[in-house]
XYZ file of C-alpha atoms in Angstrom:
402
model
C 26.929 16.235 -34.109
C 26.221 15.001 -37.619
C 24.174 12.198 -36.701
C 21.200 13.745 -34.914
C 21.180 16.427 -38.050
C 21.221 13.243 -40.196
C 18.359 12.157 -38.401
C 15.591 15.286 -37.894
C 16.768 16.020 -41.491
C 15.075 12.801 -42.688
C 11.842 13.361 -40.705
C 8.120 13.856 -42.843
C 6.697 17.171 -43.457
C 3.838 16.751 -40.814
C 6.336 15.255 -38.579
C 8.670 18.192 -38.825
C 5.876 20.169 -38.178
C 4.154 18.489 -34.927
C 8.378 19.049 -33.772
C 7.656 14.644 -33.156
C 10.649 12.917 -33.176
C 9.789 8.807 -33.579
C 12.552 6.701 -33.644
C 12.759 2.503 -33.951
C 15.466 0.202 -33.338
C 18.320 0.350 -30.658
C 19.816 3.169 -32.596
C 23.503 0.564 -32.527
C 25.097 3.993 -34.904
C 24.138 6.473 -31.801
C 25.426 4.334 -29.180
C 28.497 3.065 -31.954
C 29.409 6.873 -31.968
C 29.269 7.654 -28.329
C 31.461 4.465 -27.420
C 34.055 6.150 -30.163
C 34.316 9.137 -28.803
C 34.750 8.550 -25.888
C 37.225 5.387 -26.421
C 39.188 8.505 -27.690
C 39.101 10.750 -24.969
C 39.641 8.246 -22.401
C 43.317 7.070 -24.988
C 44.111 10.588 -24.559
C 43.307 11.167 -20.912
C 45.129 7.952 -19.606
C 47.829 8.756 -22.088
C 48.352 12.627 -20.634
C 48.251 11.113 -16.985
C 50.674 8.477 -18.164
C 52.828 11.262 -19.586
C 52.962 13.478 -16.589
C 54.037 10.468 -14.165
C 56.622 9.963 -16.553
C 58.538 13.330 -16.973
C 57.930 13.811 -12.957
C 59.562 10.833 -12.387
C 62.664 11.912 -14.447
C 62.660 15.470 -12.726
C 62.813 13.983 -9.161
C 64.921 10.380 -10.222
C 68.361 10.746 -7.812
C 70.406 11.231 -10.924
C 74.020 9.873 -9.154
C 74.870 13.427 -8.695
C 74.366 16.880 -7.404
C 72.621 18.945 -9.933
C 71.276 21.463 -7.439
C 74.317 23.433 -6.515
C 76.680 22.714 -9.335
C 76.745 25.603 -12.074
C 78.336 24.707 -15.722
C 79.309 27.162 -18.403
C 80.956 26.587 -21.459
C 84.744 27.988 -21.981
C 84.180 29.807 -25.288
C 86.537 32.499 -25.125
C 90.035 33.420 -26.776
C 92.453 31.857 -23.963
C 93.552 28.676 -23.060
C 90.774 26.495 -20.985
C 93.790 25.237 -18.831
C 95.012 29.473 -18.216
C 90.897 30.276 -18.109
C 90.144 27.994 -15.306
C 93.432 29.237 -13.554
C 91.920 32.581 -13.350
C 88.336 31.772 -12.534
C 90.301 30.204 -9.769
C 92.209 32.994 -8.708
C 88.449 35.087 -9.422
C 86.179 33.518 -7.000
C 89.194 32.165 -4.552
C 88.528 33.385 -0.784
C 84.439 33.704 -1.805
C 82.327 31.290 0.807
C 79.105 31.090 -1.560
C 82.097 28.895 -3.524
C 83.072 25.646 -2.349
C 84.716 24.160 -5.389
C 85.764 24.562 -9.255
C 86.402 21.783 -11.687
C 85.832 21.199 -15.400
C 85.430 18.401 -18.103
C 84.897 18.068 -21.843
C 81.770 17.135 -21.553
C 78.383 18.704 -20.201
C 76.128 17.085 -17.938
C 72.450 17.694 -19.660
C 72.218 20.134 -22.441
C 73.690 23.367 -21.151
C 72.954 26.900 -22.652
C 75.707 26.728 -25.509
C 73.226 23.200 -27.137
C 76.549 21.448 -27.295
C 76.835 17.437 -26.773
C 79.592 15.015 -27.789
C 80.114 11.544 -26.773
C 83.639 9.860 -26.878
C 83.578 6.074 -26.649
C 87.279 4.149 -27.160
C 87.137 0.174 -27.270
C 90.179 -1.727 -26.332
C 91.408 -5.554 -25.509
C 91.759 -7.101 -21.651
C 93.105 -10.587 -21.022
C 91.563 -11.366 -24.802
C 88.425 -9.662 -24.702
C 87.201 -6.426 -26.386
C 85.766 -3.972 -23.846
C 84.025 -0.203 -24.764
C 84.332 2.180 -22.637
C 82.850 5.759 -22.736
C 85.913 8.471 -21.788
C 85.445 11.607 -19.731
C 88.436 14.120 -19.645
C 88.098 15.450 -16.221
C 90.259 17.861 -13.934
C 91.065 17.543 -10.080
C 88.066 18.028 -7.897
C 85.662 17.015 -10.911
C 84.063 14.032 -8.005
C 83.680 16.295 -5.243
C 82.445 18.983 -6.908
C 79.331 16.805 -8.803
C 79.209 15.239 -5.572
C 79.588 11.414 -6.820
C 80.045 8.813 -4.579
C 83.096 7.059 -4.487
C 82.211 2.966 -3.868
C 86.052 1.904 -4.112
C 89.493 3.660 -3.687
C 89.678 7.360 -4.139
C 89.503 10.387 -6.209
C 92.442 11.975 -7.946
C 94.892 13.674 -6.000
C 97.305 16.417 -6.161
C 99.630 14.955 -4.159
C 99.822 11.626 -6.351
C 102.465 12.573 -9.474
C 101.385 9.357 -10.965
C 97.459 10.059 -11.494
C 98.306 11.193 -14.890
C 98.525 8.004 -15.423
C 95.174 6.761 -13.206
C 91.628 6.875 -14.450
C 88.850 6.390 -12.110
C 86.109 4.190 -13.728
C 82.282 3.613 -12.323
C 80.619 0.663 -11.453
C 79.295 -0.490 -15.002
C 82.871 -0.129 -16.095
C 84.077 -2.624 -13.182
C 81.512 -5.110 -13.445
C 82.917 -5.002 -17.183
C 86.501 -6.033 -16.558
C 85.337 -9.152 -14.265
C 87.351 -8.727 -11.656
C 86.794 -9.268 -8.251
C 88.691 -5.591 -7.463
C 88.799 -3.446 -10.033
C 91.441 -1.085 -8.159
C 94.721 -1.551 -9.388
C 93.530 -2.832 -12.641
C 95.220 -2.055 -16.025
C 93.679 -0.196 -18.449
C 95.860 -0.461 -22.303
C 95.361 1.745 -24.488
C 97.960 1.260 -27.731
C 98.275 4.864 -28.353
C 97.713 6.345 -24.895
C 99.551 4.229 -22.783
C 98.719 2.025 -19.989
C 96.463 3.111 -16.632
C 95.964 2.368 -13.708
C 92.362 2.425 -11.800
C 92.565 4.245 -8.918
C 88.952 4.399 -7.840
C 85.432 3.799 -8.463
C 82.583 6.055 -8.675
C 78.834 4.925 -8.189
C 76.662 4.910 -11.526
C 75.267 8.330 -12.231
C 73.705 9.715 -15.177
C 76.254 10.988 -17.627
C 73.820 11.038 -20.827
C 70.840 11.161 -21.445
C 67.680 9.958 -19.323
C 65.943 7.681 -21.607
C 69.572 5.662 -21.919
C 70.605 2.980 -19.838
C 74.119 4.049 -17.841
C 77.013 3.205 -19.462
C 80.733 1.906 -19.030
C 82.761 5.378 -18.273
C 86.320 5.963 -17.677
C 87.548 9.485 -16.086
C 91.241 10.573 -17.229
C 92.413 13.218 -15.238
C 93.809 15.624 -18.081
C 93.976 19.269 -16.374
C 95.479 21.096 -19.454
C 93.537 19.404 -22.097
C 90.481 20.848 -24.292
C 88.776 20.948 -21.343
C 85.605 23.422 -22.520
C 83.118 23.013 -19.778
C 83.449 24.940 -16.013
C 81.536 23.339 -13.187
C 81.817 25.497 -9.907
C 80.215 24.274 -6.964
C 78.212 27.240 -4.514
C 76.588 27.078 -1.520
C 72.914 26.377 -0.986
C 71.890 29.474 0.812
C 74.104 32.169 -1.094
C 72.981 29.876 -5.010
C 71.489 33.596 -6.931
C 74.342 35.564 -5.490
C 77.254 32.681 -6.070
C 75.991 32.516 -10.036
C 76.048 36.396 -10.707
C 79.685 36.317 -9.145
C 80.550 33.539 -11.390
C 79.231 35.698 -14.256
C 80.962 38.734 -13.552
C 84.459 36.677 -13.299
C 83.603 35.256 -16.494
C 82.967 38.244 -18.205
C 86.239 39.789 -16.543
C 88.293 37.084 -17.678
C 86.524 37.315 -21.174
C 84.916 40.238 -21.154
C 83.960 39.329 -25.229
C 82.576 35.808 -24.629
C 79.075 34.365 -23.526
C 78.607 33.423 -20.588
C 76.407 30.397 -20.867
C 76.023 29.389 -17.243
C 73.143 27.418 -16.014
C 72.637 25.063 -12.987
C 72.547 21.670 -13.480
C 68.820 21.306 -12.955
C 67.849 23.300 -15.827
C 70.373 21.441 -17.884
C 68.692 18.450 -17.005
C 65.116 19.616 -18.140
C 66.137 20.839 -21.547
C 67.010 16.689 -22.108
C 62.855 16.456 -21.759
C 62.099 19.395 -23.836
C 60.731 16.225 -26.445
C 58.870 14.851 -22.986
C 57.076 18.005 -22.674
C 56.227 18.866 -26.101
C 54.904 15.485 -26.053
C 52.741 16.195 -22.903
C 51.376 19.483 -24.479
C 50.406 17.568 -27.472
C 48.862 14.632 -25.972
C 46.907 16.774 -23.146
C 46.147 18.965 -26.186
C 44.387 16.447 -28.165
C 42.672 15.207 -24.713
C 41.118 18.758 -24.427
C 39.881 18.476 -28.057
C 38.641 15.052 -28.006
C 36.648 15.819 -24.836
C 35.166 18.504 -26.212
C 33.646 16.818 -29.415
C 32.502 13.784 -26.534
C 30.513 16.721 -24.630
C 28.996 18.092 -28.558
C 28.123 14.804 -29.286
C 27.049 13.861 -26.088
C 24.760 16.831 -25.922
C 23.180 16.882 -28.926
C 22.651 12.862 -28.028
C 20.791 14.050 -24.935
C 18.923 16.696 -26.281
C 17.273 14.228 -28.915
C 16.533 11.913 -26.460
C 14.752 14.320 -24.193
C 12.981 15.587 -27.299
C 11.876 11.776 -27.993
C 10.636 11.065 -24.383
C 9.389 14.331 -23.481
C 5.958 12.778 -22.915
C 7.069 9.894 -21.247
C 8.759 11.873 -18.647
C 5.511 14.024 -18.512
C 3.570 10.685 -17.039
C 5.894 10.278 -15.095
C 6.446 13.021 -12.951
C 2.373 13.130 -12.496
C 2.195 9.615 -11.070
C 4.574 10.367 -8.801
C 8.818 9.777 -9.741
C 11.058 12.430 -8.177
C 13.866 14.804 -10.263
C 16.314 12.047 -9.272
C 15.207 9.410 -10.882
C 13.771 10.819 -14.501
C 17.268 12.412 -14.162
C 18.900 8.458 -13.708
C 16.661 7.343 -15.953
C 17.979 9.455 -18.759
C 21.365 9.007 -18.070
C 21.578 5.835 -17.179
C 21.863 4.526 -21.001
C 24.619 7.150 -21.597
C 26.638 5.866 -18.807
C 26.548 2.863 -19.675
C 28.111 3.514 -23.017
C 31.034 5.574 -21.420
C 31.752 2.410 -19.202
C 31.900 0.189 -22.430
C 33.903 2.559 -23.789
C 36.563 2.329 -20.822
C 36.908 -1.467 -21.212
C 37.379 -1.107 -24.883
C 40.128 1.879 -24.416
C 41.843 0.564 -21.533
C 43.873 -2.335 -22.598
C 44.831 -0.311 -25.864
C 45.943 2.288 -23.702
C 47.856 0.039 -21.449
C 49.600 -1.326 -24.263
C 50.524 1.350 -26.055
C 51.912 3.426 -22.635
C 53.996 -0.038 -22.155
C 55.530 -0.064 -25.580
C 56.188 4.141 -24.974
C 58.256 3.772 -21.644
C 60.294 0.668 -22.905
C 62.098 3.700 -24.530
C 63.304 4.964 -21.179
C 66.163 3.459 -18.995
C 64.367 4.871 -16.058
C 60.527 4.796 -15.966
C 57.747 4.320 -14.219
C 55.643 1.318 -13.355
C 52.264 1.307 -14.607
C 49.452 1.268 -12.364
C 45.886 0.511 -12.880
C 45.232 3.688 -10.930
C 45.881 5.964 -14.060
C 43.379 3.757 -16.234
C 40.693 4.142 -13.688
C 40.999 7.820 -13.168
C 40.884 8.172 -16.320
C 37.486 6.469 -16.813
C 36.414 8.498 -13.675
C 36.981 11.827 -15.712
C 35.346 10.873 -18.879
C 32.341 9.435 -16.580
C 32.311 12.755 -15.104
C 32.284 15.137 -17.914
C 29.934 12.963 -19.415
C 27.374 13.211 -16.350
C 27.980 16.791 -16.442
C 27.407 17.609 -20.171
C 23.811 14.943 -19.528
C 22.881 16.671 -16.830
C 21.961 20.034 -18.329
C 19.301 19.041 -20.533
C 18.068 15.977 -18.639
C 17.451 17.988 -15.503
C 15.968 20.683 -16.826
C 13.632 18.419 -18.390
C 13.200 16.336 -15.483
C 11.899 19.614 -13.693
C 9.602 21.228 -16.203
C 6.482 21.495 -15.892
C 4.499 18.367 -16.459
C 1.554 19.535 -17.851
C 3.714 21.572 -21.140
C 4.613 18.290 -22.227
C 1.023 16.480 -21.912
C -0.941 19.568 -23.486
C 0.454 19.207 -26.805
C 0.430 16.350 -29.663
């Protein structure tokens, strides 16, 4: 916007007053400018597409397990977790929108409640130091997330000795090097030694951007258990979670409830994702807005300069189409130099972005050229409105005057 008020501010007294704009040289600052701006906007496009391919690819990733029908709440209240989950038992026993209860020390996502923790215990096998992350779990914690059990089974009520089994998953086993990790001994000094009963497929136990980790499940019933997961039935899911609620608020009629399905646990983890989004599509909205001011005021000075010009040549004979072409065609050109200038930058820095994430996407060309396509576009639409107008005025205004 400055530039063109740089330039009629310079012009001569008689110049000013004919309104005759002469220019010399291949204006390289004009076309310098353009090429900027819209360098930017096309960054900021590709980098907003890039963005949303991203966090939709987290939303629908297969996570390992079943985030869809599981509700979680925290156990905040004044009894026991072991006695609490007892009763929620006894609560929602008999209901068919339920189809199991369970509960762990740990939430999957970030539940209502903000609270996180991570446990991690390292300890020796045949000479070597393993880490392992550890889960407290109670019975029915694998069928109720719905993992998938790739060796052995799940803990078991009718077992005595599971109190002394942990089920691990598959990172875990490949970790031991064993060619079966069932029936494997786990040592720890002060816990005692235990025996792996089963193993679970990888699923996502922290967050999304992390690569899965070694976990170990120790089936601990009445320990500080603090999270509730109750499994309900697809077709009864509203209904199931306001019974939930109302047996929570029975059993501790002064707590929180804090329950949430899994799902929306899961998309508080990209809360950062999508306040990045916002910002980035933000910035694209702004940035192709100064590109169409710029642009603009680019085009109106250039119909201003070649007014006559386009007067001769709509009286010998060229059509709306191609005055219009003709005075675009310099501007498009720019935008496409612009692309190959902002493309590789963009690639590179969307590269170095998602090598933060465990799970991302693969980058395609596709974004990069769509993105050009916009830019193009807005930029033939923000053209357009002076250069057609001028390429349909009347001749004979423009040859009449000095």
């Amino acid at each position: 916007g400055g530039y063109p008020a740089l330039l009629l501010s310079r012009l001569g007294t008689i110049q000013a007053l004919k309104g005759k704009i002469e220019m010399s040289g291949k204006n390289r600052l004009r076309d310098g400018l353009i090429v900027i701006q819209f360098g930017i906007a096309i960054l900021l496009i590709s980098g907003t597409l890039v963005l949303n391919n991203q966090l939709e690819f987290m939303r629908s990733k297969d996570l390992g397990f079943n985030k869809d029908q599981v509700v979680a709440f925290a156990l905040n209240g004044k009894r026991e977790d072991a006695q609490a989950m007892q009763l929620i038992r006894d609560e929602l026993s008999g209901d068919l929108g339920i189809i199991s209860i369970t509960a762990s020390n740990n939430i999957l996502g970030l539940g209502k409640d903000g609270s996180r923790s991570t446990s991690v215990v390292g300890f020796e096998y045949k000479g070597r130091e393993v880490l392992t992350n550890i889960l407290m779990v109670d019975y029915d914690y694998i069928e109720t997330l719905g993992l998938d059990l790739s060796r052995g089974r799940s803990f078991d009520r009718n077992f005595a000795t599971d109190s002394l089994a942990v089920v691990i998953n598959e990172t875990m086993a490949s970790q031991l090097q064993e060619e079966s990790a069932l029936n494997t001994k786990i040592d720890l000094e002060e816990s005692g030694s235990f025996n792996v009963v089963g193993v679970i497929r990888d699923y996502h136990f922290q967050d999304l951007d992390k690569e899965i980790e070694p976990l170990t499940l120790f089936l601990k019933p009445n320990w500080n258990m603090r999270y509730a997961y109750v499994k309900v039935a697809p077709q009864n899911a509203v209904s199931s979670f306001e019974k939930i609620e109302a047996a929570w608020k029975k059993i501790e009629p002064n707590a929180t409830f804090t329950g949430s399905f899994l799902d929306e646990n899961i998309e508080r983890t990209l809360r950062r994702e999508r306040t990045m989004t916002t910002l980035i599509t933000s910035g694209s909205v702004i940035a192709i807005i100064l590109s169409c001011i710029g642009l603009f005021a680019m085009s109106m000075l250039l119909v201003s300069q070649r007014r006559k010009e386009i007067g001769i040549r709509k009286v010998i004979g060229a059509s709306v189409g191609k005055i219009t072409l003709l005075l675009t065609s310099d501007f498009l050109k720019l935008v496409g130099i612009a692309f190959l200038i902002a493309t590789p930058i963009s690639w590179y820095l969307s590269s170095t972005w998602l090598e933060n994430y465990a799970l991302r996407i693969d980058l395609s060309l596709w974004v990069f050229i769509s993105a050009g396509i916009i830019a193009l576009l807005i930029a033939i639409v923000t053209i357009s409105f002076k250069t057609i107008n001028a390429a349909t005025a009347n001749p004979v205004k423009s040859l009449k005057t000095e």
